[in-house]
Amino acid sequence: MKTIHIGTSSPYDVHIERGSLLKSGELISSVTNSKKAAVITDDTVNELYSEELIKSLQRNGINADIFVFPHGEQSKNLHTLGEIFDFLCKKRITRSDFLIALGGGVVGDITGFAAACFLRGIKFVQIPTTLLAQVDSSVGGKTAVDIPGGKNLVGAFKQPALVICDSDTLRTLPEEELSCGMAEVIKYGMIRDKNLFEKCESHSITDIHEVMDDIVYTCIDIKRQVVENDEFDNGERMILNFGHTLGHAIEGWHKYTDYTHGMGVSAGMCMMTRRLCSSDIAERLEKCAEAYKLPVNTEAPMKELLPFCTKDKKCEASNISYIICPEIGRAEIKKVSVDDFRILMEG
């Protein structure tokens, strides 16, 4: 087992080990004395892993009820959140109990937000089962739901009590989900770690599992460094949004249905790099993205994407922040007026 300690205001550990889902009850018992939990998951993950998790919890004296909602970004909304709150009331979850997020980024985001709000805050544990969730969204404490006005606009900072990453769960992922996660892995290489990017370059969607354990550890450690320096996203942490300014806009343009978050991030990284960085960096990034069957552009007209960008939480007053990588392994935060950003993107 590899363990990374996240030294935030509420510190916690991330455990990375193949087969760790089978001993999740033991690991969870090390961070809480509670014997009652609510597992929040989606219908896809429920069929795959809920039984293993419940058995492990029971072996360690923890009773748990399960709330299941339809998979997909379209479920990450206030309606589903309300249903979770009603479920927690029905099952008489108290402040001494805890929640478990079993699933991908959508599950982790909405469960974390529910934990931040219910009874003004209860503990929760992340058990991410997708690559994107393991390397990115399960660590750092950002939780949120989407509203008609935009993606992740209603949320809270809520650090988990524990994160359990079982890389065996990644082998059940459909290829599209694996590609989605690799977009975030490539992002980490671009913003902070040239060696990680080169590792991505030297593999493809067909053989990336050979180095998956190292990739998950490296990405989480990069995020640890960034989050410890800027827990509440006021400075350096913004570099984690590379590709997201346009990426979220592309997701919104597609109504969060036929376009995954990873696809949006990939297209957003490539489009931004092509416009604002050297051609050799853009070519390497696009070639790497294509090796994981990720898009490097979008059919959405830029003039239709820009309104989504101005609704994003990266906007402050009349300014907008975006990230560029002038060289692989180094990111810069840029802040310009919305009008200047529009000129840059339409130029």
mmCIF file of C-alpha atoms in Angstrom:
data_model
loop_
_atom_site.group_PDB
_atom_site.id
_atom_site.type_symbol
_atom_site.label_atom_id
_atom_site.label_comp_id
_atom_site.label_asym_id
_atom_site.label_seq_id
_atom_site.Cartn_x
_atom_site.Cartn_y
_atom_site.Cartn_z
ATOM 1 C CA MET A 1 0.000 0.000 0.000
ATOM 2 C CA LYS A 2 1.135 3.535 -0.770
ATOM 3 C CA THR A 3 -0.182 6.353 1.380
ATOM 4 C CA ILE A 4 -0.152 10.077 0.661
ATOM 5 C CA HIS A 5 -0.933 12.439 3.527
ATOM 6 C CA ILE A 6 -2.877 15.552 2.537
ATOM 7 C CA GLY A 7 -1.967 18.340 4.974
ATOM 8 C CA THR A 8 -4.994 20.586 4.584
ATOM 9 C CA SER A 9 -6.950 22.323 7.375
ATOM 10 C CA SER A 10 -8.646 18.954 7.946
ATOM 11 C CA PRO A 11 -5.818 16.512 7.151
ATOM 12 C CA TYR A 12 -6.415 13.021 5.786
ATOM 13 C CA ASP A 13 -4.715 10.136 4.021
ATOM 14 C CA VAL A 14 -5.103 8.742 0.525
ATOM 15 C CA HIS A 15 -4.520 4.979 0.397
ATOM 16 C CA ILE A 16 -3.504 3.564 -2.986
ATOM 17 C CA GLU A 17 -3.514 -0.217 -3.287
ATOM 18 C CA ARG A 18 -4.891 -2.881 -5.590
ATOM 19 C CA GLY A 19 -7.695 -4.765 -3.841
ATOM 20 C CA SER A 20 -8.156 -2.122 -1.146
ATOM 21 C CA LEU A 21 -11.934 -2.057 -1.689
ATOM 22 C CA LEU A 22 -12.060 -5.481 -0.019
ATOM 23 C CA LYS A 23 -10.590 -4.045 3.197
ATOM 24 C CA SER A 24 -12.296 -0.656 3.037
ATOM 25 C CA GLY A 25 -14.189 -1.385 6.267
ATOM 26 C CA GLU A 26 -10.922 -1.848 8.129
ATOM 27 C CA LEU A 27 -9.460 1.346 6.669
ATOM 28 C CA ILE A 28 -12.596 3.365 7.432
ATOM 29 C CA SER A 29 -12.682 2.058 11.008
ATOM 30 C CA SER A 30 -9.263 3.656 11.502
ATOM 31 C CA VAL A 31 -10.694 7.163 10.988
ATOM 32 C CA THR A 32 -14.103 6.886 12.698
ATOM 33 C CA ASN A 33 -15.701 5.122 15.638
ATOM 34 C CA SER A 34 -19.142 5.345 14.044
ATOM 35 C CA LYS A 35 -20.982 2.110 13.326
ATOM 36 C CA LYS A 36 -23.498 3.623 10.917
ATOM 37 C CA ALA A 37 -23.026 4.947 7.379
ATOM 38 C CA ALA A 38 -24.865 5.846 4.199
ATOM 39 C CA VAL A 39 -23.312 4.807 0.892
ATOM 40 C CA ILE A 40 -24.069 7.125 -2.038
ATOM 41 C CA THR A 41 -23.471 5.642 -5.483
ATOM 42 C CA ASP A 42 -24.863 5.473 -9.010
ATOM 43 C CA ASP A 43 -26.668 2.631 -10.738
ATOM 44 C CA THR A 44 -23.611 1.511 -12.728
ATOM 45 C CA VAL A 45 -21.178 1.347 -9.794
ATOM 46 C CA ASN A 46 -23.832 -0.132 -7.509
ATOM 47 C CA GLU A 47 -23.967 -3.280 -9.640
ATOM 48 C CA LEU A 48 -20.193 -3.623 -9.620
ATOM 49 C CA TYR A 49 -18.951 -2.774 -6.138
ATOM 50 C CA SER A 50 -21.652 -2.079 -3.540
ATOM 51 C CA GLU A 51 -21.854 -5.699 -2.377
ATOM 52 C CA GLU A 52 -18.085 -5.897 -1.757
ATOM 53 C CA LEU A 53 -18.131 -2.625 0.140
ATOM 54 C CA ILE A 54 -21.118 -3.561 2.327
ATOM 55 C CA LYS A 55 -19.546 -6.912 3.238
ATOM 56 C CA SER A 56 -16.284 -5.216 4.213
ATOM 57 C CA LEU A 57 -18.149 -2.677 6.343
ATOM 58 C CA GLN A 58 -20.162 -5.416 8.048
ATOM 59 C CA ARG A 59 -17.019 -7.392 8.871
ATOM 60 C CA ASN A 60 -15.879 -4.331 10.783
ATOM 61 C CA GLY A 61 -19.164 -3.757 12.602
ATOM 62 C CA ILE A 62 -20.453 -0.945 10.397
ATOM 63 C CA ASN A 63 -24.051 -1.017 9.150
ATOM 64 C CA ALA A 64 -24.771 0.903 5.962
ATOM 65 C CA ASP A 65 -27.748 1.814 3.812
ATOM 66 C CA ILE A 66 -27.353 2.550 0.090
ATOM 67 C CA PHE A 67 -28.750 5.423 -1.947
ATOM 68 C CA VAL A 68 -28.520 4.861 -5.719
ATOM 69 C CA PHE A 69 -29.138 7.476 -8.401
ATOM 70 C CA PRO A 70 -28.900 7.367 -12.236
ATOM 71 C CA HIS A 71 -25.321 7.697 -13.498
ATOM 72 C CA GLY A 72 -24.132 10.726 -15.422
ATOM 73 C CA GLU A 73 -23.486 14.442 -15.055
ATOM 74 C CA GLN A 74 -27.174 15.185 -15.612
ATOM 75 C CA SER A 75 -27.874 13.707 -12.140
ATOM 76 C CA LYS A 76 -25.483 16.091 -10.368
ATOM 77 C CA ASN A 77 -28.183 18.612 -9.539
ATOM 78 C CA LEU A 78 -30.246 20.078 -6.716
ATOM 79 C CA HIS A 79 -33.053 17.574 -7.258
ATOM 80 C CA THR A 80 -30.765 14.583 -6.632
ATOM 81 C CA LEU A 81 -29.189 16.420 -3.713
ATOM 82 C CA GLY A 82 -32.629 16.897 -2.175
ATOM 83 C CA GLU A 83 -33.368 13.200 -2.581
ATOM 84 C CA ILE A 84 -30.115 12.379 -0.783
ATOM 85 C CA PHE A 85 -31.067 14.657 2.114
ATOM 86 C CA ASP A 86 -34.492 12.995 2.368
ATOM 87 C CA PHE A 87 -32.816 9.571 2.359
ATOM 88 C CA LEU A 88 -30.436 10.593 5.152
ATOM 89 C CA CYS A 89 -33.363 11.819 7.236
ATOM 90 C CA LYS A 90 -35.309 8.619 6.602
ATOM 91 C CA LYS A 91 -32.336 6.498 7.678
ATOM 92 C CA ARG A 92 -31.775 8.718 10.724
ATOM 93 C CA ILE A 93 -28.203 9.616 9.926
ATOM 94 C CA THR A 94 -26.777 11.717 12.766
ATOM 95 C CA ARG A 95 -23.748 13.964 13.118
ATOM 96 C CA SER A 96 -21.748 11.051 14.538
ATOM 97 C CA ASP A 97 -22.387 8.960 11.393
ATOM 98 C CA PHE A 98 -20.747 9.347 7.989
ATOM 99 C CA LEU A 99 -21.268 9.140 4.252
ATOM 100 C CA ILE A 100 -19.321 7.089 1.715
ATOM 101 C CA ALA A 101 -19.000 8.238 -1.890
ATOM 102 C CA LEU A 102 -18.602 5.098 -4.009
ATOM 103 C CA GLY A 103 -18.116 5.981 -7.657
ATOM 104 C CA GLY A 104 -16.737 8.549 -10.046
ATOM 105 C CA GLY A 105 -16.502 12.315 -9.984
ATOM 106 C CA VAL A 106 -20.247 12.942 -10.064
ATOM 107 C CA VAL A 107 -20.802 10.691 -7.037
ATOM 108 C CA GLY A 108 -17.911 12.244 -5.148
ATOM 109 C CA ASP A 109 -18.972 15.818 -5.898
ATOM 110 C CA ILE A 110 -22.595 15.444 -4.831
ATOM 111 C CA THR A 111 -21.823 13.233 -1.803
ATOM 112 C CA GLY A 112 -19.192 15.652 -0.564
ATOM 113 C CA PHE A 113 -21.595 18.564 -0.933
ATOM 114 C CA ALA A 114 -24.300 16.626 0.907
ATOM 115 C CA ALA A 115 -21.810 15.897 3.707
ATOM 116 C CA ALA A 116 -20.859 19.581 3.902
ATOM 117 C CA CYS A 117 -24.498 20.652 4.272
ATOM 118 C CA PHE A 118 -26.380 17.902 6.113
ATOM 119 C CA LEU A 119 -26.681 18.729 9.816
ATOM 120 C CA ARG A 120 -24.195 21.531 9.032
ATOM 121 C CA GLY A 121 -21.500 18.991 8.281
ATOM 122 C CA ILE A 122 -20.750 15.303 8.791
ATOM 123 C CA LYS A 123 -17.768 13.141 7.848
ATOM 124 C CA PHE A 124 -17.488 11.482 4.473
ATOM 125 C CA VAL A 125 -15.139 9.003 2.823
ATOM 126 C CA GLN A 126 -14.196 8.924 -0.852
ATOM 127 C CA ILE A 127 -13.868 5.582 -2.659
ATOM 128 C CA PRO A 128 -13.272 6.697 -6.260
ATOM 129 C CA THR A 129 -13.787 4.019 -8.912
ATOM 130 C CA THR A 130 -12.859 5.966 -12.059
ATOM 131 C CA LEU A 131 -9.460 7.216 -13.165
ATOM 132 C CA LEU A 132 -10.649 10.822 -13.224
ATOM 133 C CA ALA A 133 -11.939 10.595 -9.665
ATOM 134 C CA GLN A 134 -8.819 8.844 -8.361
ATOM 135 C CA VAL A 135 -6.303 11.279 -9.850
ATOM 136 C CA ASP A 136 -8.305 14.455 -9.458
ATOM 137 C CA SER A 137 -11.782 15.016 -8.050
ATOM 138 C CA SER A 138 -11.596 12.798 -4.926
ATOM 139 C CA VAL A 139 -8.690 14.819 -3.499
ATOM 140 C CA GLY A 140 -8.728 18.472 -2.551
ATOM 141 C CA GLY A 141 -12.139 19.060 -1.010
ATOM 142 C CA LYS A 142 -14.013 20.715 -3.865
ATOM 143 C CA THR A 143 -17.655 19.591 -3.875
ATOM 144 C CA ALA A 144 -20.542 20.916 -5.950
ATOM 145 C CA VAL A 145 -23.654 20.390 -8.030
ATOM 146 C CA ASP A 146 -24.650 21.898 -11.359
ATOM 147 C CA ILE A 147 -27.509 24.360 -11.821
ATOM 148 C CA PRO A 148 -29.091 25.657 -15.051
ATOM 149 C CA GLY A 149 -26.784 28.683 -14.857
ATOM 150 C CA GLY A 150 -23.614 26.603 -15.054
ATOM 151 C CA LYS A 151 -21.438 23.693 -13.942
ATOM 152 C CA ASN A 152 -20.311 23.406 -10.289
ATOM 153 C CA LEU A 153 -21.689 26.833 -9.388
ATOM 154 C CA VAL A 154 -23.217 25.679 -6.072
ATOM 155 C CA GLY A 155 -20.829 23.898 -3.748
ATOM 156 C CA ALA A 156 -18.550 23.968 -0.722
ATOM 157 C CA PHE A 157 -15.037 23.085 0.337
ATOM 158 C CA LYS A 158 -15.302 19.838 2.308
ATOM 159 C CA GLN A 159 -12.249 17.662 2.805
ATOM 160 C CA PRO A 160 -12.906 13.906 3.095
ATOM 161 C CA ALA A 161 -11.858 11.963 6.169
ATOM 162 C CA LEU A 162 -10.192 9.332 3.980
ATOM 163 C CA VAL A 163 -9.699 8.426 0.316
ATOM 164 C CA ILE A 164 -9.349 4.800 -0.794
ATOM 165 C CA CYS A 165 -8.022 4.242 -4.332
ATOM 166 C CA ASP A 166 -8.254 0.662 -5.594
ATOM 167 C CA SER A 167 -6.695 0.626 -9.058
ATOM 168 C CA ASP A 168 -8.273 -2.784 -9.733
ATOM 169 C CA THR A 169 -11.568 -0.915 -10.197
ATOM 170 C CA LEU A 170 -10.071 0.886 -13.191
ATOM 171 C CA ARG A 171 -9.919 -2.365 -15.165
ATOM 172 C CA THR A 172 -13.719 -2.488 -15.353
ATOM 173 C CA LEU A 173 -13.931 0.971 -16.925
ATOM 174 C CA PRO A 174 -15.266 1.329 -20.465
ATOM 175 C CA GLU A 175 -12.639 2.758 -22.801
ATOM 176 C CA GLU A 176 -14.428 6.128 -22.920
ATOM 177 C CA GLU A 177 -14.212 6.466 -19.125
ATOM 178 C CA LEU A 178 -10.532 5.537 -19.145
ATOM 179 C CA SER A 179 -9.912 8.165 -21.831
ATOM 180 C CA CYS A 180 -11.811 10.716 -19.780
ATOM 181 C CA GLY A 181 -9.469 10.165 -16.837
ATOM 182 C CA MET A 182 -6.387 10.306 -19.024
ATOM 183 C CA ALA A 183 -7.307 13.866 -19.993
ATOM 184 C CA GLU A 184 -6.711 14.878 -16.371
ATOM 185 C CA VAL A 185 -3.495 12.827 -16.225
ATOM 186 C CA ILE A 186 -2.186 14.631 -19.317
ATOM 187 C CA LYS A 187 -3.199 17.912 -17.671
ATOM 188 C CA TYR A 188 -1.039 17.145 -14.630
ATOM 189 C CA GLY A 189 1.911 16.417 -16.886
ATOM 190 C CA MET A 190 1.412 19.668 -18.769
ATOM 191 C CA ILE A 191 1.113 21.900 -15.700
ATOM 192 C CA ARG A 192 3.699 20.388 -13.348
ATOM 193 C CA ASP A 193 5.546 17.209 -14.408
ATOM 194 C CA LYS A 194 7.319 16.816 -17.743
ATOM 195 C CA ASN A 195 8.294 13.207 -16.922
ATOM 196 C CA LEU A 196 4.636 12.328 -16.369
ATOM 197 C CA PHE A 197 3.718 13.849 -19.715
ATOM 198 C CA GLU A 198 6.473 11.875 -21.434
ATOM 199 C CA LYS A 199 5.196 8.695 -19.770
ATOM 200 C CA CYS A 200 1.771 9.440 -21.273
ATOM 201 C CA GLU A 201 3.429 10.069 -24.660
ATOM 202 C CA SER A 202 5.198 6.714 -24.576
ATOM 203 C CA HIS A 203 1.957 4.774 -23.993
ATOM 204 C CA SER A 204 -1.564 4.743 -25.385
ATOM 205 C CA ILE A 205 -5.079 3.717 -24.405
ATOM 206 C CA THR A 206 -4.160 0.076 -25.125
ATOM 207 C CA ASP A 207 -1.258 -0.295 -22.682
ATOM 208 C CA ILE A 208 -1.575 2.478 -20.091
ATOM 209 C CA HIS A 209 -2.614 -0.013 -17.378
ATOM 210 C CA GLU A 210 1.026 -1.182 -17.293
ATOM 211 C CA VAL A 211 2.000 2.030 -15.493
ATOM 212 C CA MET A 212 -1.337 2.915 -13.883
ATOM 213 C CA ASP A 213 -0.237 2.580 -10.250
ATOM 214 C CA ASP A 214 2.632 5.030 -10.779
ATOM 215 C CA ILE A 215 0.365 7.421 -12.660
ATOM 216 C CA VAL A 216 -2.281 7.515 -9.936
ATOM 217 C CA TYR A 217 0.337 8.084 -7.227
ATOM 218 C CA THR A 218 2.122 10.832 -9.188
ATOM 219 C CA CYS A 219 -1.056 12.739 -9.998
ATOM 220 C CA ILE A 220 -2.329 12.627 -6.415
ATOM 221 C CA ASP A 221 1.039 13.791 -5.120
ATOM 222 C CA ILE A 222 1.025 16.732 -7.533
ATOM 223 C CA LYS A 223 -2.458 17.681 -6.395
ATOM 224 C CA ARG A 224 -1.354 17.337 -2.762
ATOM 225 C CA GLN A 225 1.392 19.898 -3.299
ATOM 226 C CA VAL A 226 -0.924 22.355 -5.021
ATOM 227 C CA VAL A 227 -3.817 21.976 -2.559
ATOM 228 C CA GLU A 228 -1.590 22.262 0.505
ATOM 229 C CA ASN A 229 -0.235 25.547 -0.881
ATOM 230 C CA ASP A 230 -3.671 26.926 -1.811
ATOM 231 C CA GLU A 231 -6.505 24.967 -0.218
ATOM 232 C CA PHE A 232 -9.271 27.437 -1.035
ATOM 233 C CA ASP A 233 -8.406 28.175 -4.665
ATOM 234 C CA ASN A 234 -7.204 31.762 -4.344
ATOM 235 C CA GLY A 235 -3.944 31.451 -6.258
ATOM 236 C CA GLU A 236 -1.721 28.538 -7.330
ATOM 237 C CA ARG A 237 -4.574 26.015 -7.278
ATOM 238 C CA MET A 238 -6.007 27.730 -10.347
ATOM 239 C CA ILE A 239 -3.410 25.919 -12.465
ATOM 240 C CA LEU A 240 -5.506 22.760 -11.990
ATOM 241 C CA ASN A 241 -8.068 24.447 -14.244
ATOM 242 C CA PHE A 242 -5.884 24.119 -17.344
ATOM 243 C CA GLY A 243 -8.285 23.178 -20.137
ATOM 244 C CA HIS A 244 -11.341 23.789 -17.971
ATOM 245 C CA THR A 245 -12.238 27.340 -19.024
ATOM 246 C CA LEU A 246 -13.177 26.164 -22.517
ATOM 247 C CA GLY A 247 -13.780 22.572 -21.377
ATOM 248 C CA HIS A 248 -16.699 23.437 -19.102
ATOM 249 C CA ALA A 249 -18.119 25.630 -21.856
ATOM 250 C CA ILE A 250 -17.982 22.745 -24.333
ATOM 251 C CA GLU A 251 -19.712 20.440 -21.829
ATOM 252 C CA GLY A 252 -22.429 23.046 -21.329
ATOM 253 C CA TRP A 253 -22.873 23.537 -25.063
ATOM 254 C CA HIS A 254 -23.486 19.780 -25.310
ATOM 255 C CA LYS A 255 -25.965 19.998 -22.384
ATOM 256 C CA TYR A 256 -23.796 17.592 -20.307
ATOM 257 C CA THR A 257 -25.148 14.596 -22.216
ATOM 258 C CA ASP A 258 -22.969 13.283 -25.047
ATOM 259 C CA TYR A 259 -19.699 14.940 -24.041
ATOM 260 C CA THR A 260 -17.732 13.829 -20.974
ATOM 261 C CA HIS A 261 -15.743 16.104 -18.685
ATOM 262 C CA GLY A 262 -12.494 14.569 -19.904
ATOM 263 C CA MET A 263 -13.421 15.205 -23.512
ATOM 264 C CA GLY A 264 -14.098 18.837 -22.665
ATOM 265 C CA VAL A 265 -10.824 19.234 -20.777
ATOM 266 C CA SER A 266 -8.856 17.645 -23.624
ATOM 267 C CA ALA A 267 -10.404 19.851 -26.263
ATOM 268 C CA GLY A 268 -10.032 22.894 -24.005
ATOM 269 C CA MET A 269 -6.318 22.238 -23.357
ATOM 270 C CA CYS A 270 -5.579 21.731 -27.027
ATOM 271 C CA MET A 271 -7.594 24.719 -28.228
ATOM 272 C CA MET A 272 -5.989 27.057 -25.677
ATOM 273 C CA THR A 273 -2.478 25.769 -26.400
ATOM 274 C CA ARG A 274 -2.952 26.001 -30.167
ATOM 275 C CA ARG A 275 -4.010 29.644 -29.863
ATOM 276 C CA LEU A 276 -1.557 30.911 -27.256
ATOM 277 C CA CYS A 277 1.565 28.694 -27.181
ATOM 278 C CA SER A 278 4.236 27.443 -29.563
ATOM 279 C CA SER A 279 3.278 25.074 -32.356
ATOM 280 C CA ASP A 280 5.638 22.311 -31.190
ATOM 281 C CA ILE A 281 4.000 22.166 -27.734
ATOM 282 C CA ALA A 282 0.552 22.207 -29.321
ATOM 283 C CA GLU A 283 1.497 19.366 -31.680
ATOM 284 C CA ARG A 284 2.877 17.187 -28.858
ATOM 285 C CA LEU A 285 -0.210 17.799 -26.734
ATOM 286 C CA GLU A 286 -2.604 16.987 -29.574
ATOM 287 C CA LYS A 287 -0.706 13.829 -30.537
ATOM 288 C CA CYS A 288 -0.752 12.672 -26.898
ATOM 289 C CA ALA A 289 -4.490 13.365 -26.563
ATOM 290 C CA GLU A 290 -5.237 11.474 -29.767
ATOM 291 C CA ALA A 291 -3.316 8.428 -28.443
ATOM 292 C CA TYR A 292 -6.039 8.194 -25.772
ATOM 293 C CA LYS A 293 -8.856 8.793 -28.269
ATOM 294 C CA LEU A 294 -9.535 12.256 -26.905
ATOM 295 C CA PRO A 295 -10.775 15.217 -28.971
ATOM 296 C CA VAL A 296 -8.450 18.114 -29.752
ATOM 297 C CA ASN A 297 -11.128 20.496 -30.996
ATOM 298 C CA THR A 298 -14.886 21.015 -30.960
ATOM 299 C CA GLU A 299 -17.580 21.652 -33.518
ATOM 300 C CA ALA A 300 -19.119 24.235 -31.181
ATOM 301 C CA PRO A 301 -18.701 27.784 -32.584
ATOM 302 C CA MET A 302 -16.480 29.926 -30.379
ATOM 303 C CA LYS A 303 -19.074 32.702 -30.273
ATOM 304 C CA GLU A 304 -21.505 30.205 -28.712
ATOM 305 C CA LEU A 305 -18.937 28.934 -26.188
ATOM 306 C CA LEU A 306 -17.958 32.357 -24.857
ATOM 307 C CA PRO A 307 -21.243 32.994 -22.989
ATOM 308 C CA PHE A 308 -20.654 29.743 -21.054
ATOM 309 C CA CYS A 309 -17.136 30.942 -20.144
ATOM 310 C CA THR A 310 -18.463 34.149 -18.601
ATOM 311 C CA LYS A 311 -20.840 32.159 -16.366
ATOM 312 C CA ASP A 312 -17.999 30.039 -14.992
ATOM 313 C CA LYS A 313 -16.701 30.485 -11.435
ATOM 314 C CA LYS A 314 -13.302 31.447 -12.899
ATOM 315 C CA CYS A 315 -14.836 34.856 -13.627
ATOM 316 C CA GLU A 316 -14.355 37.671 -11.125
ATOM 317 C CA ALA A 317 -16.141 40.985 -11.721
ATOM 318 C CA SER A 318 -15.350 41.820 -15.357
ATOM 319 C CA ASN A 319 -12.246 39.615 -15.527
ATOM 320 C CA ILE A 320 -11.675 35.977 -16.380
ATOM 321 C CA SER A 321 -8.766 33.698 -15.478
ATOM 322 C CA TYR A 322 -7.306 31.080 -17.786
ATOM 323 C CA ILE A 323 -4.246 28.829 -17.757
ATOM 324 C CA ILE A 324 -1.546 28.334 -20.364
ATOM 325 C CA CYS A 325 1.535 26.095 -20.449
ATOM 326 C CA PRO A 326 4.364 27.941 -22.241
ATOM 327 C CA GLU A 327 6.420 24.785 -21.805
ATOM 328 C CA ILE A 328 5.550 21.237 -20.835
ATOM 329 C CA GLY A 329 5.651 20.919 -17.061
ATOM 330 C CA ARG A 330 5.026 24.593 -16.266
ATOM 331 C CA ALA A 331 1.750 26.492 -16.054
ATOM 332 C CA GLU A 332 0.963 30.198 -15.874
ATOM 333 C CA ILE A 333 -2.194 31.885 -14.623
ATOM 334 C CA LYS A 334 -3.468 34.707 -16.810
ATOM 335 C CA LYS A 335 -6.192 37.181 -15.916
ATOM 336 C CA VAL A 336 -7.723 39.456 -18.533
ATOM 337 C CA SER A 337 -10.947 41.325 -19.076
ATOM 338 C CA VAL A 338 -13.838 39.360 -20.526
ATOM 339 C CA ASP A 339 -13.628 41.532 -23.653
ATOM 340 C CA ASP A 340 -9.910 40.781 -24.096
ATOM 341 C CA PHE A 341 -10.544 37.077 -23.557
ATOM 342 C CA ARG A 342 -13.179 37.171 -26.272
ATOM 343 C CA ILE A 343 -10.680 38.794 -28.660
ATOM 344 C CA LEU A 344 -8.045 36.154 -27.815
ATOM 345 C CA MET A 345 -10.436 33.279 -28.448
ATOM 346 C CA GLU A 346 -12.041 34.649 -31.601
ATOM 347 C CA GLY A 347 -8.766 35.802 -33.099
#
